Coordinates of C-alpha atoms in Angstrom, one line a residue:
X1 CA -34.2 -3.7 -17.0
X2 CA -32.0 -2.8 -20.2
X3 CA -30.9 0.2 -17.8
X4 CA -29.5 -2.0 -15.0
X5 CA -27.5 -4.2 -17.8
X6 CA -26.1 -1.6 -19.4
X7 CA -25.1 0.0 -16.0
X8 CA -23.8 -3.6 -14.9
X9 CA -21.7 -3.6 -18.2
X10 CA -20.6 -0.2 -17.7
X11 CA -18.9 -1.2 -13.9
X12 CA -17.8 -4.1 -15.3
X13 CA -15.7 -2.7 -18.2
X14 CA -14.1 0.1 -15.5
X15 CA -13.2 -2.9 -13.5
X16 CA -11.7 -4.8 -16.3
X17 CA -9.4 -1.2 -17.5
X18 CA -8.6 -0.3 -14.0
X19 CA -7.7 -4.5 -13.3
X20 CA -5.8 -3.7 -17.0
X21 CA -3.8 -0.7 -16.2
X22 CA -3.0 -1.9 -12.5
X23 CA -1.7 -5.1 -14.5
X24 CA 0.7 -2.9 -17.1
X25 CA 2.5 -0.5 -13.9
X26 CA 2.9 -3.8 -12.0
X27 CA 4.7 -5.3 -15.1
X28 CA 6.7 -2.5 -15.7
X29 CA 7.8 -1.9 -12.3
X30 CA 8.3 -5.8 -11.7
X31 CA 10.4 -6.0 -14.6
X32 CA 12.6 -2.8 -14.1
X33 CA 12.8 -4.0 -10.5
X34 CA 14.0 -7.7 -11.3
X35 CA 16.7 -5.9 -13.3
X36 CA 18.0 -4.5 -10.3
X37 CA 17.5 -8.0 -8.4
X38 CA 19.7 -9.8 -11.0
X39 CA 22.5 -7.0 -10.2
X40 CA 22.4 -7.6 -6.5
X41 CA 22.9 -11.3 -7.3
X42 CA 26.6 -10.3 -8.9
X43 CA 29.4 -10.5 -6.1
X44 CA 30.8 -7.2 -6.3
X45 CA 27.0 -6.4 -5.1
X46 CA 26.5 -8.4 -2.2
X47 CA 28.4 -6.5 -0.1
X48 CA 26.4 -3.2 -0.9
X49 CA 22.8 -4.9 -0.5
X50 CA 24.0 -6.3 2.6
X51 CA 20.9 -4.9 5.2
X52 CA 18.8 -3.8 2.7
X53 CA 16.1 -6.4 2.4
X54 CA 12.7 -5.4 3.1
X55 CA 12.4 -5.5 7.1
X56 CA 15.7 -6.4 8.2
X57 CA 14.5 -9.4 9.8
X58 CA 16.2 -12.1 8.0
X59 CA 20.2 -10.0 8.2
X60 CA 19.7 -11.1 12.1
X61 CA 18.3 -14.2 11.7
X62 CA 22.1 -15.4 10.5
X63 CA 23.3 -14.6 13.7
X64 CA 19.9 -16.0 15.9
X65 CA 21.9 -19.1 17.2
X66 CA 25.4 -17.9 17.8
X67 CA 26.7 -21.9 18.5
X68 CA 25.6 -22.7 14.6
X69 CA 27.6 -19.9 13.7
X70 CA 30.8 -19.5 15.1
X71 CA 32.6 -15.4 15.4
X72 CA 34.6 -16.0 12.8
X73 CA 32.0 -16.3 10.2
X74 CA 29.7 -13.6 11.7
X75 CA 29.0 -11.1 9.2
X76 CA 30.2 -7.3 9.8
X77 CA 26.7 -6.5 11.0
X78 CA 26.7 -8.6 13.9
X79 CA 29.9 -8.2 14.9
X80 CA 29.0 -4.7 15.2
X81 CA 26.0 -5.2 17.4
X82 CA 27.9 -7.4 19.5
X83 CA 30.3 -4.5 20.0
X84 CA 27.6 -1.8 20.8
X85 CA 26.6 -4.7 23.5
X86 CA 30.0 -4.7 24.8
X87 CA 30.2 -1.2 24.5
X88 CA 27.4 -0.4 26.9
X89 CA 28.6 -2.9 29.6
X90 CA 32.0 -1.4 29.7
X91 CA 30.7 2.1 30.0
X92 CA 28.0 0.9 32.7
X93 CA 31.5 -0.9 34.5
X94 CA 33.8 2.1 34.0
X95 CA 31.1 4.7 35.3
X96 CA 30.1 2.3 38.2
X97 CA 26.6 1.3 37.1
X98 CA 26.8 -2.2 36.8
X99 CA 26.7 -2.5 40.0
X100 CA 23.7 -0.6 40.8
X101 CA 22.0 -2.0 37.8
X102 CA 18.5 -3.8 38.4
X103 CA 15.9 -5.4 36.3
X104 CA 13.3 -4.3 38.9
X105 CA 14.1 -0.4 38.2
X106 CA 13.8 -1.1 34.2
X107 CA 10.8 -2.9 34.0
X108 CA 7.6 -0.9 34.0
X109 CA 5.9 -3.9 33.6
X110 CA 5.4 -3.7 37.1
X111 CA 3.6 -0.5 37.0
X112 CA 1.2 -1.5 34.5
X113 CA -2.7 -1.9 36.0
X114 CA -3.9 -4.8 34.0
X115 CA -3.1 -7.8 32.1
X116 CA -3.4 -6.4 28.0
X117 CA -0.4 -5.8 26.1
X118 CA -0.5 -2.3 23.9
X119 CA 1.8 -2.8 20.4
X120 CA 1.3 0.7 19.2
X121 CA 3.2 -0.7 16.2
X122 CA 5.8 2.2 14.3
X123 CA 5.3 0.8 10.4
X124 CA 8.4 -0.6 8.5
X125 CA 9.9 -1.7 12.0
X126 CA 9.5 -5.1 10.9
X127 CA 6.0 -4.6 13.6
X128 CA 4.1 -7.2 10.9
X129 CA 6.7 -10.1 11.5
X130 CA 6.5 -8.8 15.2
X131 CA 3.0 -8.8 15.3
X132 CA 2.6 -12.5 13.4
X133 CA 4.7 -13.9 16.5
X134 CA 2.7 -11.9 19.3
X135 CA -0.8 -14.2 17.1
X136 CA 1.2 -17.2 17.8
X137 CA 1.9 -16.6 20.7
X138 CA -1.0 -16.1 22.2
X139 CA -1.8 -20.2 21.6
X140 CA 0.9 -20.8 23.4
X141 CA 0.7 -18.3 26.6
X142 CA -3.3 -18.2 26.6
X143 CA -4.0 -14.4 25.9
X144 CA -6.5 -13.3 23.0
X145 CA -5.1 -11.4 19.8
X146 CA -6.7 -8.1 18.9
X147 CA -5.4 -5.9 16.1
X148 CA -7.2 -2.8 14.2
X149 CA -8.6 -3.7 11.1
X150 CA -7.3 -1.8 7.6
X151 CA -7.5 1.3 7.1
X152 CA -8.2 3.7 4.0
X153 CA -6.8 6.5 5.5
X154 CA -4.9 5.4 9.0
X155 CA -4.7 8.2 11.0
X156 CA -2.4 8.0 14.0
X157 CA -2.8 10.9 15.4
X158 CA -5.9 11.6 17.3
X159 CA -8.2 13.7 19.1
X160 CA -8.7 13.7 22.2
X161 CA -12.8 12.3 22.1
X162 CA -10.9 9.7 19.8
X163 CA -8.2 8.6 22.2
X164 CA -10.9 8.0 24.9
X165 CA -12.8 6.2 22.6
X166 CA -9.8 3.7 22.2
X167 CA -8.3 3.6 25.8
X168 CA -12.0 2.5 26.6
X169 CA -11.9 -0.1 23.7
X170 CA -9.0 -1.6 24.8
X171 CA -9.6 -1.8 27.9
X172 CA -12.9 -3.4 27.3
X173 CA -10.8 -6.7 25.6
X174 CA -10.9 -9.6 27.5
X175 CA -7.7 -9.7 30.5
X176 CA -5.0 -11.1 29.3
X177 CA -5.2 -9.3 26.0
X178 CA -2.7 -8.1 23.1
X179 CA -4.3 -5.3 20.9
X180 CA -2.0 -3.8 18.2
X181 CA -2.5 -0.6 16.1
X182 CA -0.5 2.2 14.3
X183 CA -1.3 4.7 16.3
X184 CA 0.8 7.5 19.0
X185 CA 1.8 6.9 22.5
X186 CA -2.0 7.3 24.5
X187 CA -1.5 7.8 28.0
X188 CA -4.9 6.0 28.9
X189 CA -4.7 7.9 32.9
X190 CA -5.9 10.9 31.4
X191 CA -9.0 9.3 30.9
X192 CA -9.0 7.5 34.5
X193 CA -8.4 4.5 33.0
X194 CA -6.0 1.9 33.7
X195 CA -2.3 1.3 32.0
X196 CA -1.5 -1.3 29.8
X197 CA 1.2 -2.6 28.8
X198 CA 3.3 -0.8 26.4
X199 CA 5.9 -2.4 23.8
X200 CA 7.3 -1.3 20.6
X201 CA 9.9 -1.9 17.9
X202 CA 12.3 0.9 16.5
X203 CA 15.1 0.9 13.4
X204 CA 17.5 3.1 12.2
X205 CA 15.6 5.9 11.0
X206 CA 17.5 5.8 7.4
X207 CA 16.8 2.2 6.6
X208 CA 13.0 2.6 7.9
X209 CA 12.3 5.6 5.7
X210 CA 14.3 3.6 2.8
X211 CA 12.2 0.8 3.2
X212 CA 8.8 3.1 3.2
X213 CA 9.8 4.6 0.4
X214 CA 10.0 1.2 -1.6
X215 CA 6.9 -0.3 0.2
X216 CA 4.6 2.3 -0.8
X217 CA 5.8 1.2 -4.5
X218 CA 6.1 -2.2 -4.3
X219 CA 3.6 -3.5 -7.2
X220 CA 1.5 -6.3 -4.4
X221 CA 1.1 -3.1 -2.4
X222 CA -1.0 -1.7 -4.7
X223 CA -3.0 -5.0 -5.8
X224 CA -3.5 -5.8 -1.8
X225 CA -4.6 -1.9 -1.5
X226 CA -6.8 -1.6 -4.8
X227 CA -8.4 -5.4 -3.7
X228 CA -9.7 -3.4 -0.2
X229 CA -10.5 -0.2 -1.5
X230 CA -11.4 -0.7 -5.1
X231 CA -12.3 2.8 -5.8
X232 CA -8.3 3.7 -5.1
X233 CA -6.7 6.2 -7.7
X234 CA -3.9 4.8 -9.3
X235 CA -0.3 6.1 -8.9
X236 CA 1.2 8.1 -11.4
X237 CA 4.2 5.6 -13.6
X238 CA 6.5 8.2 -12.8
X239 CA 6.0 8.6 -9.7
X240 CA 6.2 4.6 -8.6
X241 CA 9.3 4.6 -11.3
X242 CA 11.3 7.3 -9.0
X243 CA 14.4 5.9 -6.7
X244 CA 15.0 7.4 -3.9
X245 CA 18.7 8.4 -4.7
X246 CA 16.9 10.1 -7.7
X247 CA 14.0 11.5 -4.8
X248 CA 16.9 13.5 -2.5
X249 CA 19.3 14.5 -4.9
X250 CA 16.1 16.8 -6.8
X251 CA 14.7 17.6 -3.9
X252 CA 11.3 16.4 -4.4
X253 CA 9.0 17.2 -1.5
X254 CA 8.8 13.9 -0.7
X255 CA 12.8 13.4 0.0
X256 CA 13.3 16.3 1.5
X257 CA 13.9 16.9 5.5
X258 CA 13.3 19.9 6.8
X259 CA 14.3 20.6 9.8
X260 CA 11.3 21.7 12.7
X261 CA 9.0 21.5 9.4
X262 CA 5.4 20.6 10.3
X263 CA 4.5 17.8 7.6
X264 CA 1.4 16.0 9.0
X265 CA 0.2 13.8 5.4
X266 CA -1.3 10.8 5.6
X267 CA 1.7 8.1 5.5
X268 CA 4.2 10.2 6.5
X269 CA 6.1 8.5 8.6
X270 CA 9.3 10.1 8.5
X271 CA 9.4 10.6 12.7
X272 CA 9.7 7.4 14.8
X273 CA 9.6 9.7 17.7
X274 CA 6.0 10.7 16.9
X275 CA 4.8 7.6 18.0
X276 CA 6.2 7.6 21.5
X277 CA 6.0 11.0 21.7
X278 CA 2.0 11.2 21.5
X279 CA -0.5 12.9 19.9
X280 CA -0.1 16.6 20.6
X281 CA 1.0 19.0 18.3
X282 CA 4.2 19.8 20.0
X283 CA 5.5 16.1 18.6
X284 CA 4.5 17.6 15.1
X285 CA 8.4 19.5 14.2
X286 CA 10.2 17.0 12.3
X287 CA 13.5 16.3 13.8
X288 CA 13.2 18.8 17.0
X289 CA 14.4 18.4 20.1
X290 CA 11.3 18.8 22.0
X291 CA 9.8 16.0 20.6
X292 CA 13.2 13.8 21.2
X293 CA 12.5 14.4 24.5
X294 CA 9.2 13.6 24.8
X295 CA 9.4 10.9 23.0
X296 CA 12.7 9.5 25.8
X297 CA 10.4 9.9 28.5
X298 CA 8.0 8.0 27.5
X299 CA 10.1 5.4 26.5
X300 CA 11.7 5.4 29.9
X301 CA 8.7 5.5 32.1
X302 CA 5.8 3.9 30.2
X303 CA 7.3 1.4 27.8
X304 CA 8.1 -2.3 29.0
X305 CA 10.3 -2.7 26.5
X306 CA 11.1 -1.1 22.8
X307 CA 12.8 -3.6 20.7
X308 CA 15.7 -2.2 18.1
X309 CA 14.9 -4.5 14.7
X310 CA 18.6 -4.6 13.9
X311 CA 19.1 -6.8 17.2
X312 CA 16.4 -9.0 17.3
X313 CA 18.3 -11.9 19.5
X314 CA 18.5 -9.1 22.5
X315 CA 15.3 -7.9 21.7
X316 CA 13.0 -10.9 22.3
X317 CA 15.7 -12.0 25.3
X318 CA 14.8 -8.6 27.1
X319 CA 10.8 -9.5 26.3
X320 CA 11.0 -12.8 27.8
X321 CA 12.4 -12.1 31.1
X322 CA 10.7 -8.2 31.7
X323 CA 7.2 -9.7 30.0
X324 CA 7.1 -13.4 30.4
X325 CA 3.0 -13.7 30.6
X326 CA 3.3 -13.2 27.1
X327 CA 6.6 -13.0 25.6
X328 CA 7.7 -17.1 27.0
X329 CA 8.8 -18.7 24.7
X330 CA 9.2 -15.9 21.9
X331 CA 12.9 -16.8 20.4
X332 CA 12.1 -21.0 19.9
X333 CA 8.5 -19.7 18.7
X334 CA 10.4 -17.0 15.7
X335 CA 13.7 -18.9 15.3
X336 CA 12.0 -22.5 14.8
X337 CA 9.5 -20.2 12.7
X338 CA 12.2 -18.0 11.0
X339 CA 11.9 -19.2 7.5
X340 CA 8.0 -18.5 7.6
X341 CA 8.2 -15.0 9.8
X342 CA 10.9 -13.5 8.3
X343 CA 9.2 -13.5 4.7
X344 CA 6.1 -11.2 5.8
X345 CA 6.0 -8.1 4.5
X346 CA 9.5 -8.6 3.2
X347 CA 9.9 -6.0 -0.2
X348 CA 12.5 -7.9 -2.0
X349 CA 12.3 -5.6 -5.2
X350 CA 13.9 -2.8 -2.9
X351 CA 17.1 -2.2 -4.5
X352 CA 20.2 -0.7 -2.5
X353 CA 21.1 3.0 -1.7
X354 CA 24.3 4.5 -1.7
X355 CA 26.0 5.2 1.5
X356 CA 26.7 8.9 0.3
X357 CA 23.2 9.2 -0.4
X358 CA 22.2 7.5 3.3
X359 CA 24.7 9.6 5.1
X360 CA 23.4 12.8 3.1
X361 CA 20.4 11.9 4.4
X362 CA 21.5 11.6 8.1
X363 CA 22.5 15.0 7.9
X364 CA 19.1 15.7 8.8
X365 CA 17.7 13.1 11.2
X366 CA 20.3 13.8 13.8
X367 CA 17.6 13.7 16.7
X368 CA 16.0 10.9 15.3
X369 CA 19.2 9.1 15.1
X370 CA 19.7 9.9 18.8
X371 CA 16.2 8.4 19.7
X372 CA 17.2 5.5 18.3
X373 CA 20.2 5.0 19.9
X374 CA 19.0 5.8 23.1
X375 CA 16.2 2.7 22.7
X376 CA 19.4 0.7 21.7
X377 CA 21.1 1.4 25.0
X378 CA 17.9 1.2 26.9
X379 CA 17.7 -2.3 25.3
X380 CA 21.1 -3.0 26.4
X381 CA 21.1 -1.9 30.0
X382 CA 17.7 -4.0 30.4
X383 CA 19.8 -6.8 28.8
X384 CA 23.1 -6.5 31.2
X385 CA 20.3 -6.0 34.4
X386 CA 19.5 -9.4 33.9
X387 CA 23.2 -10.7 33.7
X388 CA 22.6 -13.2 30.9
X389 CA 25.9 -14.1 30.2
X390 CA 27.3 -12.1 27.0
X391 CA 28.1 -14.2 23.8

């Protein structure tokens, strides 16, 4: 008996240090952090924090209703997605594909074998305000809600027995279904089962491995992680004290972008394409063009629709009319729900990076960069095909 109190003393007074020295990096971090906030707050910062909070979310959500807020108070943002709108219809109309453009040929909706929506979410994408509005959704449109549960290691990247295993999960949820996971493109024919539907959410690669970065260090992401997996090492203070201008410019592993390199760690997430690209190893070269490739295909034959963060007004447009079982409804459901969607999984301790630093960094995401920008014109021809009028 005098054994099992001392041993119950004994957890308890781990607990008690670990809850202790958790408490003093969060303090530290949170206070160095606020520093920075109270910076950003000064005019001559606003400009350079402008797109920089922790999901992007609530930069679009100024321009959301465009007869609230007239052009001449749009902010240079949207005034630039505006223009990459227009810039895709006039090349469409000066290469004579406006004409020939149809909804029909760019919805794979269509082609999908039964009813159950497939979010294989890329993280920092803003997938957790995305994936709050697919849970209320489904009151609204009558489907059932699935996600995975939490992971201590997530691995998205899977055998082959493993991807069976979840094509046959899914496919096992009642019809209609959404199920959402982290996990690569799984193309569940392999396995002779049926297709569901695919959707996604991309961002500019920079911003998205910005905002990792500062996730991964943010101090609630540690409480949140250390409250599910209690036996969780804490971080080294000088490794959560590290900004990422600091990170690239001494090349610390972590920072640095090497092209074709073959960096498979768990939360790594420094290729978007990897998750549309799919689980073999030849989506593994950072940056490469095979995997670009790959990763277009499947965008363009398998996806219904992958939504660009930065353009969220387009995005849930296109989902409404090429998925409308479960997408009606989707902008009065966010937009009357902004103030409530836009704050999940927001970081606002992340503090702004220079555009040198962001544009040295580009240097080495060119394919990525084109990925992205080809889901942004995908988005846009999807948007023209359906000839809402332009605003």
């Amino acid at each position: 008996m005098a054994l099992v109190c001392v041993y119950a003393e004994f957890v308890a007074l781990i607990a008690i240090s670990c809850t202790l020295f958790l408490f003093l990096h969060t303090q530290s971090l949170t206070s160095r952090l606020r520093e920075m906030e109270d910076r950003l707050q000064e005019p001559s910062s606003l400009s350079a924090a402008s797109g920089l909070s922790g999901n992007s979310i609530s930069q679009v959500s100024a321009g959301a209703n465009q007869s609230h807020h007239p052009d001449e108070h749009l902010q240079h943002h949207d005034r630039e997605l505006i223009g990459n709108l227009h810039h895709t219809y006039n090349y469409l109309k000066s290469t004579g594909q406006m004409q020939t453009l149809k909804a029909t040929e760019l919805n794979n909706t269509r082609r999908a074998e039964v009813p159950i929506i497939f979010f294989n979410r890329v993280p920092k994408v803003g997938s957790q305000t995305f994936m709050e509005l697919l849970r209320r959704l489904a009151v609204r449109n009558d489907y059932t809600f699935h996600r995975d549960v939490v992971q201590r290691l997530e691995v998205i990247r899977l055998a082959p027995e493993r991807q069976q295993e979840l094509a046959e999960m899914v496919m096992d949820l009642p019809v209609p279904s959404v199920y959402v996971k982290h996990v690569c493109y799984t193309n569940f024919t392999r396995f002779g089962l049926p297709m569901p539907i695919y959707v996604n959410m991309v961002r500019d690669p920079v911003e998205r491995i910005i905002s990792w970065y500062y996730y991964v260090r943010a101090p609630w992401y540690y409480v949140e992680r250390k409250q599910a997996f209690p036996d969780l090492p804490l971080p080294d203070p000088r490794w959560l004290k590290k900004d990422f201008e600091t990170c690239v410019l001494q090349g610390d592993p972590e920072c640095t972008y090497s092209q074709n390199a073959v960096h498979e760690g768990i939360g790594d997430h420094r290729r978007q394409t990897l998750f549309f690209c799919g689980h073999g190893e030849e989506c593994l070269p950072f940056n490469s063009a095979g995997a670009l490739e790959r990763a277009k295909y499947a965008v363009e034959s398998q996806y219904a629709v992958v939504g660009v963060l930065e353009d969220l007004n387009t995005t849930l447009t296109v989902l409404e009319k090429y998925v409308p079982r479960f997408f009606s409804g989707a902008s009065s459901v966010y937009f009357n729900e902004v103030n409530v969607l836009q704050k999940i999984n927001k970081n606002n301790f992340k503090p702004p990076v220079s555009e040198e630093i962001k544009n040295l960094v580009r240097r080495n995401f060119t394919k990525e960069i084109e990925f992205y920008q080809f889901c942004k014109q995908r988005l846009y021809k999807q948007y023209l095909a359906t000839q809402v009028p332009l605003k």
